[in-house]
CSV table of N, CA and C in Angstrom, one decimal:
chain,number,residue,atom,x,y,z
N,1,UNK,N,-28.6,-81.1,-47.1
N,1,UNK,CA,-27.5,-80.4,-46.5
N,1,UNK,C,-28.0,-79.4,-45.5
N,2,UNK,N,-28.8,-78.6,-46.1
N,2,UNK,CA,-29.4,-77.6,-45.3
N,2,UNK,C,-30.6,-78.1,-43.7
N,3,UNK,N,-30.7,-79.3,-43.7
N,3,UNK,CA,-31.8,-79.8,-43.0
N,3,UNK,C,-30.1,-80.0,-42.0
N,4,UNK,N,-29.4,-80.9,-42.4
N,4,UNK,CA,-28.3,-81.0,-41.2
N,4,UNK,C,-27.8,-80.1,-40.7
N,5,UNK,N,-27.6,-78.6,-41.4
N,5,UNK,CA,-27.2,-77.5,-41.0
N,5,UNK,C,-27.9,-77.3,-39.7
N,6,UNK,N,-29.3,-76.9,-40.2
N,6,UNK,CA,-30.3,-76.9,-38.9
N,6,UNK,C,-30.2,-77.8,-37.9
N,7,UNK,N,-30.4,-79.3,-37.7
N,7,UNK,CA,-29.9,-80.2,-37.0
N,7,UNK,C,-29.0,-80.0,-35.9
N,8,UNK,N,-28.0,-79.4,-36.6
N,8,UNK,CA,-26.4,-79.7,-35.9
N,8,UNK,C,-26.6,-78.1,-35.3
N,9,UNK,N,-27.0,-77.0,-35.6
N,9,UNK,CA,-27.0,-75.7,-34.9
N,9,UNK,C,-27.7,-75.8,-34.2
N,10,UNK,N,-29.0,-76.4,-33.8
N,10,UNK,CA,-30.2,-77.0,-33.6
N,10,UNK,C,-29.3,-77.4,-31.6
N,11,UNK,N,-28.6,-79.0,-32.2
N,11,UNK,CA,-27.7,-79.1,-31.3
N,11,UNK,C,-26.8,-78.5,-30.8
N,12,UNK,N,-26.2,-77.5,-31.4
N,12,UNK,CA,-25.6,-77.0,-30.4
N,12,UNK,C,-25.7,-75.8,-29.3
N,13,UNK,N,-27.0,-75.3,-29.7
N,13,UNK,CA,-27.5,-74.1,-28.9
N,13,UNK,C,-28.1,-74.9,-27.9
N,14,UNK,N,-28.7,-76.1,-27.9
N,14,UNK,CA,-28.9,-77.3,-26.8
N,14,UNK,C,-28.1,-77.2,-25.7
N,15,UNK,N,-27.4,-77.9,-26.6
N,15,UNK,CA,-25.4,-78.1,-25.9
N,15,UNK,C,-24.8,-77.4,-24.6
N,16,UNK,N,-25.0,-76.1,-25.9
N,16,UNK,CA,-24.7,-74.6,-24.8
N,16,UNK,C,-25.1,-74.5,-24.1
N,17,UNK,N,-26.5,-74.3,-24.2
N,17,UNK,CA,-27.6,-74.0,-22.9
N,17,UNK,C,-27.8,-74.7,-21.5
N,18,UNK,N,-27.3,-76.3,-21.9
N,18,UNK,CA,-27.3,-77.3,-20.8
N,18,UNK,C,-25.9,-76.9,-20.1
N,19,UNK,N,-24.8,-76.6,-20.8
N,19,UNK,CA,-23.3,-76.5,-19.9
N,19,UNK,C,-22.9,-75.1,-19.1
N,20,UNK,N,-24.1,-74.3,-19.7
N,20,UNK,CA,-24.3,-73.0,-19.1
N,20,UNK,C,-24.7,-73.0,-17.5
N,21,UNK,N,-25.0,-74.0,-17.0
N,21,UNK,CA,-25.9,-73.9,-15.7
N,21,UNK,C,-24.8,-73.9,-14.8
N,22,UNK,N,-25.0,-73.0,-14.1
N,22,UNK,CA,-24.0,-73.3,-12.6
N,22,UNK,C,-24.2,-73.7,-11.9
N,23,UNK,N,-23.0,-74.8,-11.0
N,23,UNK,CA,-22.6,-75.7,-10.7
N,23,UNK,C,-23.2,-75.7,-8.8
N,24,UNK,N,-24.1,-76.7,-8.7
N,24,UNK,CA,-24.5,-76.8,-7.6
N,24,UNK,C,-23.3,-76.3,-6.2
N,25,UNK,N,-23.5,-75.3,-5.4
N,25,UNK,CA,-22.2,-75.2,-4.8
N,25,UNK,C,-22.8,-75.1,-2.9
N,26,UNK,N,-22.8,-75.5,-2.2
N,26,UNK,CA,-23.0,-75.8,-0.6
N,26,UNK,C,-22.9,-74.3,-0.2
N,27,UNK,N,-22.1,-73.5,-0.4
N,27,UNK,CA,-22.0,-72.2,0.6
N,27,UNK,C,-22.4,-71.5,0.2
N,28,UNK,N,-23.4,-71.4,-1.2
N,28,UNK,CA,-24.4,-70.0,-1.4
N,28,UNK,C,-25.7,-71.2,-0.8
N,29,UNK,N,-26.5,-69.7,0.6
N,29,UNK,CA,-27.3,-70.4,1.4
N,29,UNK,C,-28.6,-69.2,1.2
N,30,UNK,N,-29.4,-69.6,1.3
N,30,UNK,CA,-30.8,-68.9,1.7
N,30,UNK,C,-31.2,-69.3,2.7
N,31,UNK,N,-31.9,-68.7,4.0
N,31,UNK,CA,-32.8,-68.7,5.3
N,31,UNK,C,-34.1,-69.3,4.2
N,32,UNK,N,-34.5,-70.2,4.9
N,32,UNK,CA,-35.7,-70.9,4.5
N,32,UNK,C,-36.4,-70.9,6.5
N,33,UNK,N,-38.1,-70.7,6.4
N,33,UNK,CA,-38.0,-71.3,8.0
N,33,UNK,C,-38.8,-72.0,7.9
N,34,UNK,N,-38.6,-73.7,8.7
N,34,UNK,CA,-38.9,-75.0,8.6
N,34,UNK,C,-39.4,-75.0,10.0
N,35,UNK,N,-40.9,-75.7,10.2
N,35,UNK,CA,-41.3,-75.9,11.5
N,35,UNK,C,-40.8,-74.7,12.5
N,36,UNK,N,-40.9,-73.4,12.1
N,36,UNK,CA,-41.1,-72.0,12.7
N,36,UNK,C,-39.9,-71.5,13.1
N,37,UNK,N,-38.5,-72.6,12.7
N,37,UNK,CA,-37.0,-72.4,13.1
N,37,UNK,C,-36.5,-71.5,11.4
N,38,UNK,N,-35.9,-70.7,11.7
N,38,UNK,CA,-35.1,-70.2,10.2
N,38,UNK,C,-33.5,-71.3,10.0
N,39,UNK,N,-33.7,-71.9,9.3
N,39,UNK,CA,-32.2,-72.8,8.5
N,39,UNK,C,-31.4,-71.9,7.3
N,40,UNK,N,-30.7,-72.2,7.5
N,40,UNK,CA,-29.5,-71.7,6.3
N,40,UNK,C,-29.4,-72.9,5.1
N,41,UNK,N,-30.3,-73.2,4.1
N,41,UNK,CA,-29.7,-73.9,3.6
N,41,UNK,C,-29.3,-73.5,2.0
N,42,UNK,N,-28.7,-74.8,1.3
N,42,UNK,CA,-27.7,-74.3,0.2
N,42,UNK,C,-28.7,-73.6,-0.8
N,43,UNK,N,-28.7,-72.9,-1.9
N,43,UNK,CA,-29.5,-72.1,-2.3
N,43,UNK,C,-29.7,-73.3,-3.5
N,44,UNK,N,-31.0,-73.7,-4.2
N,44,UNK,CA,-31.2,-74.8,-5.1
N,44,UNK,C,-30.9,-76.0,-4.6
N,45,UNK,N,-31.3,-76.0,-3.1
N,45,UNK,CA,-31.0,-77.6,-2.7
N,45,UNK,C,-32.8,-77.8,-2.2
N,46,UNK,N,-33.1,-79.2,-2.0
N,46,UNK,CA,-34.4,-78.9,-1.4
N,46,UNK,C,-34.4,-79.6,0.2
N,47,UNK,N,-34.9,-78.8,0.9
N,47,UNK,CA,-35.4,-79.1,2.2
N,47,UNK,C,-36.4,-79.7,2.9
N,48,UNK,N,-35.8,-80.9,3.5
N,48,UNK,CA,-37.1,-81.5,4.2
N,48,UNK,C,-38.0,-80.4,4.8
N,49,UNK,N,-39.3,-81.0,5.0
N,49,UNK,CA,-40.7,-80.4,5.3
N,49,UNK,C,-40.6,-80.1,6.9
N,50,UNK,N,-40.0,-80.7,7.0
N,50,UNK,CA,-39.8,-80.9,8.6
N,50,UNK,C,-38.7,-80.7,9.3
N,51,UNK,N,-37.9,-80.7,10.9
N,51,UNK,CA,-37.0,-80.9,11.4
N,51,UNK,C,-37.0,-82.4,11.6
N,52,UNK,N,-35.7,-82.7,11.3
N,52,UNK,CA,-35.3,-84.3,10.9
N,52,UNK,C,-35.4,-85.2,12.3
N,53,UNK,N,-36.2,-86.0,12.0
N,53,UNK,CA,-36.5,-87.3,13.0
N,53,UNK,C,-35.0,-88.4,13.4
N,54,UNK,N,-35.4,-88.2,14.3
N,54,UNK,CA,-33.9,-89.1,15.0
N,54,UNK,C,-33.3,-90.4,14.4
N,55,UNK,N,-34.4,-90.9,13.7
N,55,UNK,CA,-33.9,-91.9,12.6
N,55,UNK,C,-33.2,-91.2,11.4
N,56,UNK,N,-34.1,-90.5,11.1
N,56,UNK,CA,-33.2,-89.5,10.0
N,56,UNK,C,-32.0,-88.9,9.8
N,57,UNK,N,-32.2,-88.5,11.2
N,57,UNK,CA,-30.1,-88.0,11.5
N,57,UNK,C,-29.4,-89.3,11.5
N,58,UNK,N,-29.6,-90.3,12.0
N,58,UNK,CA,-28.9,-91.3,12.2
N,58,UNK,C,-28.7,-91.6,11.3
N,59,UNK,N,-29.3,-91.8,10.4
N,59,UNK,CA,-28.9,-92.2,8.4
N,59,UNK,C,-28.5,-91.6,8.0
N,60,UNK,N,-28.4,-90.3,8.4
N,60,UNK,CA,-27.5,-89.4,7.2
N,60,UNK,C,-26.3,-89.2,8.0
N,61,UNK,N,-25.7,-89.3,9.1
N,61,UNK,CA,-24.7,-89.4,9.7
N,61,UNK,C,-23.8,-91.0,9.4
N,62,UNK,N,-24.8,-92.0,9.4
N,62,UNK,CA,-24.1,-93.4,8.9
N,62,UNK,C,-23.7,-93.1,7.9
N,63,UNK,N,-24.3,-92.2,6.7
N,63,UNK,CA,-24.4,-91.9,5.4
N,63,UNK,C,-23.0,-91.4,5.3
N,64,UNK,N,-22.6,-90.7,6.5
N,64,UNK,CA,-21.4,-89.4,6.0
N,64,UNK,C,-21.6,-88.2,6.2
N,65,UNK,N,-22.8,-87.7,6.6
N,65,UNK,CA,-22.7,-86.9,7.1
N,65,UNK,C,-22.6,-86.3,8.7
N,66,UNK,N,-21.5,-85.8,8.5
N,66,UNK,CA,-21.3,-86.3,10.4
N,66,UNK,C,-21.5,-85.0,10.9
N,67,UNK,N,-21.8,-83.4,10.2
N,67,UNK,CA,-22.5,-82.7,11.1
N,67,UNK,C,-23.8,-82.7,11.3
N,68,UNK,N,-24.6,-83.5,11.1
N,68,UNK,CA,-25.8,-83.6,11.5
N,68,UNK,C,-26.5,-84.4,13.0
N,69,UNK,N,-27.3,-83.2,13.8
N,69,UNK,CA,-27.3,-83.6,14.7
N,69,UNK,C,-28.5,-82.9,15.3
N,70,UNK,N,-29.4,-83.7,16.1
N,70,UNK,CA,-31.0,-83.1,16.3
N,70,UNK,C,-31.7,-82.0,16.4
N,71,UNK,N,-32.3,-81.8,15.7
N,71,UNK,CA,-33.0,-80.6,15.3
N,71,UNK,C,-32.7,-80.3,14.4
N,72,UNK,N,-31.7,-80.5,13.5
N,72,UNK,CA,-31.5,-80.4,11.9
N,72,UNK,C,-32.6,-80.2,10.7
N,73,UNK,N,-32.3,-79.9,10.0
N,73,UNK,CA,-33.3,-80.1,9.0
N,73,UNK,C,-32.1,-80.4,7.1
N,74,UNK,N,-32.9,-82.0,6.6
N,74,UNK,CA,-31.9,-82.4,6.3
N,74,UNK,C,-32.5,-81.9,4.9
N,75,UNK,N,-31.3,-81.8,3.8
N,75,UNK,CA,-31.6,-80.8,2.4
N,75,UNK,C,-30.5,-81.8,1.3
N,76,UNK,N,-31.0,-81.8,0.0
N,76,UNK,CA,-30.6,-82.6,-1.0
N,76,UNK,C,-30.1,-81.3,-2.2
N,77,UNK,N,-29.0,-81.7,-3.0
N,77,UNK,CA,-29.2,-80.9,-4.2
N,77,UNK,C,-30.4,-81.5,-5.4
N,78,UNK,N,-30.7,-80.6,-6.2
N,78,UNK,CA,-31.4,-81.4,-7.0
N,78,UNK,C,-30.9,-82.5,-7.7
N,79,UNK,N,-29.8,-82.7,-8.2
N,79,UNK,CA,-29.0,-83.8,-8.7
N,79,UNK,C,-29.5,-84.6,-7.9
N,80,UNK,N,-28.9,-85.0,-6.4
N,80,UNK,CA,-28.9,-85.9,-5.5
N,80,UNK,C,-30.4,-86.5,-5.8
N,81,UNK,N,-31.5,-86.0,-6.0
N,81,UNK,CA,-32.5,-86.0,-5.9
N,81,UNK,C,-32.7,-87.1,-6.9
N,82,UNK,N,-32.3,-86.6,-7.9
N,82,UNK,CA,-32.5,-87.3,-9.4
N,82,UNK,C,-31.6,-88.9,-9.4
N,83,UNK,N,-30.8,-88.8,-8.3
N,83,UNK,CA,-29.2,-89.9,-8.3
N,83,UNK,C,-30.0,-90.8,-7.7
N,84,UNK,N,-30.6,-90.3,-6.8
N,84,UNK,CA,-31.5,-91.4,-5.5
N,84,UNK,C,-32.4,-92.2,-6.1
N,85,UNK,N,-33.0,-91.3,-6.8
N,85,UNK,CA,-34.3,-92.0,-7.1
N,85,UNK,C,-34.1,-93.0,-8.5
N,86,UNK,N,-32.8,-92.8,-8.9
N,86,UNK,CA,-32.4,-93.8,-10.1
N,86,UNK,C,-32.0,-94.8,-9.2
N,87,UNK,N,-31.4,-94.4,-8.1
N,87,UNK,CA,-30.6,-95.6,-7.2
N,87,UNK,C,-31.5,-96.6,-6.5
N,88,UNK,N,-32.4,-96.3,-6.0
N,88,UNK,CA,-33.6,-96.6,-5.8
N,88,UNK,C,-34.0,-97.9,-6.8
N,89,UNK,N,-34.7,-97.3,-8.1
N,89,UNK,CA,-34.8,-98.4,-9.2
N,89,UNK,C,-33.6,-99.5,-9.3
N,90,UNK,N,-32.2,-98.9,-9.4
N,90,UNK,CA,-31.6,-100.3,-9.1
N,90,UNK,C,-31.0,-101.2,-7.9
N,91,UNK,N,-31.8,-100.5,-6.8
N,91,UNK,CA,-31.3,-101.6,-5.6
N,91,UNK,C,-29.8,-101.3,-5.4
N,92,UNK,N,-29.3,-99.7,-5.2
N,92,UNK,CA,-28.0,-99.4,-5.4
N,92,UNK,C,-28.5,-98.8,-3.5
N,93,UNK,N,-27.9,-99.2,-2.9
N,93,UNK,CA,-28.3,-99.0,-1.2
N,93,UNK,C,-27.0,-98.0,-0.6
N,94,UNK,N,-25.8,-98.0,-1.7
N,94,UNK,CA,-24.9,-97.0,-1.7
N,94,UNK,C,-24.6,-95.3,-1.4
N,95,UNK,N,-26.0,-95.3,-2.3
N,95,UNK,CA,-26.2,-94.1,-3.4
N,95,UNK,C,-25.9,-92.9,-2.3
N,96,UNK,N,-26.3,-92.6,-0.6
N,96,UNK,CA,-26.2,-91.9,0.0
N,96,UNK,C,-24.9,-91.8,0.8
N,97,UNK,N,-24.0,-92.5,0.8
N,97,UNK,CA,-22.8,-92.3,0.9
N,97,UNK,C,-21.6,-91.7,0.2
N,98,UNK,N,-22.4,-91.9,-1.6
N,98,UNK,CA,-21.4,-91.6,-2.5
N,98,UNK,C,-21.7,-89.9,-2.6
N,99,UNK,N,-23.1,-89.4,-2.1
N,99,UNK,CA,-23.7,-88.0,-2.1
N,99,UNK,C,-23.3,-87.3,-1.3
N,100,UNK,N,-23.3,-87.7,0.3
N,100,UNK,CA,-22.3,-87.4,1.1
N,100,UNK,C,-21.0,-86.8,0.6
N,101,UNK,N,-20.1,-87.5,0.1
N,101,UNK,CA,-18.8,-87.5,-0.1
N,101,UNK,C,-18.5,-86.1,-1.0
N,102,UNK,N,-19.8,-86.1,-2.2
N,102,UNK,CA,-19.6,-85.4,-2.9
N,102,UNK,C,-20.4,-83.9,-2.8
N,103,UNK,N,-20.7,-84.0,-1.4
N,103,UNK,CA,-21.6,-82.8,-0.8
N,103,UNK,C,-22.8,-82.7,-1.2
N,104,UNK,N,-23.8,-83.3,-1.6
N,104,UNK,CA,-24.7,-83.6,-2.8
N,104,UNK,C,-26.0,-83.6,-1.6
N,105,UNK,N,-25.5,-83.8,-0.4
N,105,UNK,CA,-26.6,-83.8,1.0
N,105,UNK,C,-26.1,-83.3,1.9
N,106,UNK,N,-26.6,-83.0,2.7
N,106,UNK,CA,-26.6,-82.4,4.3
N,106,UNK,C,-27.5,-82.0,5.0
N,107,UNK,N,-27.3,-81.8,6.4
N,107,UNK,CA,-28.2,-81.4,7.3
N,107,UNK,C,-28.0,-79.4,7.5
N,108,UNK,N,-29.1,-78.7,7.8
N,108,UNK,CA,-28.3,-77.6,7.9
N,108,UNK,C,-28.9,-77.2,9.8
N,109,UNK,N,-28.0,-76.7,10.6
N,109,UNK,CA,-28.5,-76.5,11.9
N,109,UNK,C,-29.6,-75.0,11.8
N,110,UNK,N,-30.3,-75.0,12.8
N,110,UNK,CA,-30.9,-73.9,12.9
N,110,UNK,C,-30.1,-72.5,13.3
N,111,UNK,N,-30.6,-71.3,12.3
N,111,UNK,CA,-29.7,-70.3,12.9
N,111,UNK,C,-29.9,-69.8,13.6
N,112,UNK,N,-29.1,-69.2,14.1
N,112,UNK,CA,-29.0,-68.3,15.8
N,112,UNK,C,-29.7,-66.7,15.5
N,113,UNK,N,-30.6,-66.5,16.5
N,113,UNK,CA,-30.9,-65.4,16.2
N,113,UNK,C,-30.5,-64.6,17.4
């Protein structure tokens, strides 16, 4: 009895701890500067290494994301990150459309200084 006690409290400070995290959100941004330009992007998203290749914008605009446009630099949430690369394993060719939709990607433009 006492070993399930543990167990089950065990689980639920788990529980708690995972539903505690806040919620990936697009408009809290951090200046990151990428290839010597400062970008705004979402704070816990990750950013390409680079400013995005003209192939690149074009996929992520096919994708759904339609403010993206040359000189961009394109950024994932971590989720997205983890979605893809499961999507990936199952030949799911979707997967960047449905991230789009759900804000889960974007491009961010360089800021003005």
């Amino acid at each position: 009895m006492r070993r399930s006690m543990v167990l089950l409290t065990t689980a639920a400070v788990l529980i708690a701890g995972c539903t505690g995290q806040p919620a990936f959100d697009p408009k809290k941004t951090e200046v990151r500067v990428i290839d010597g330009k400062k970008f705004s992007i979402p704070a816990g998203a990750t950013a390409s290494a680079h400013v995005g290749t003209k192939k690149e914008i074009a996929f992520y605009k096919k994708s759904g994301v339609e403010e993206c446009r040359d000189g961009d630099v394109i950024w994932d949430a971590k989720t997205a990150q983890e979605q893809i690369a499961e999507a990936i394993k199952e030949g799911n060719p979707t997967i960047h459309k449905t991230l789009a939709k759900q804000g889960l990607i974007g491009c961010a433009h360089p800021v003005k200084q």
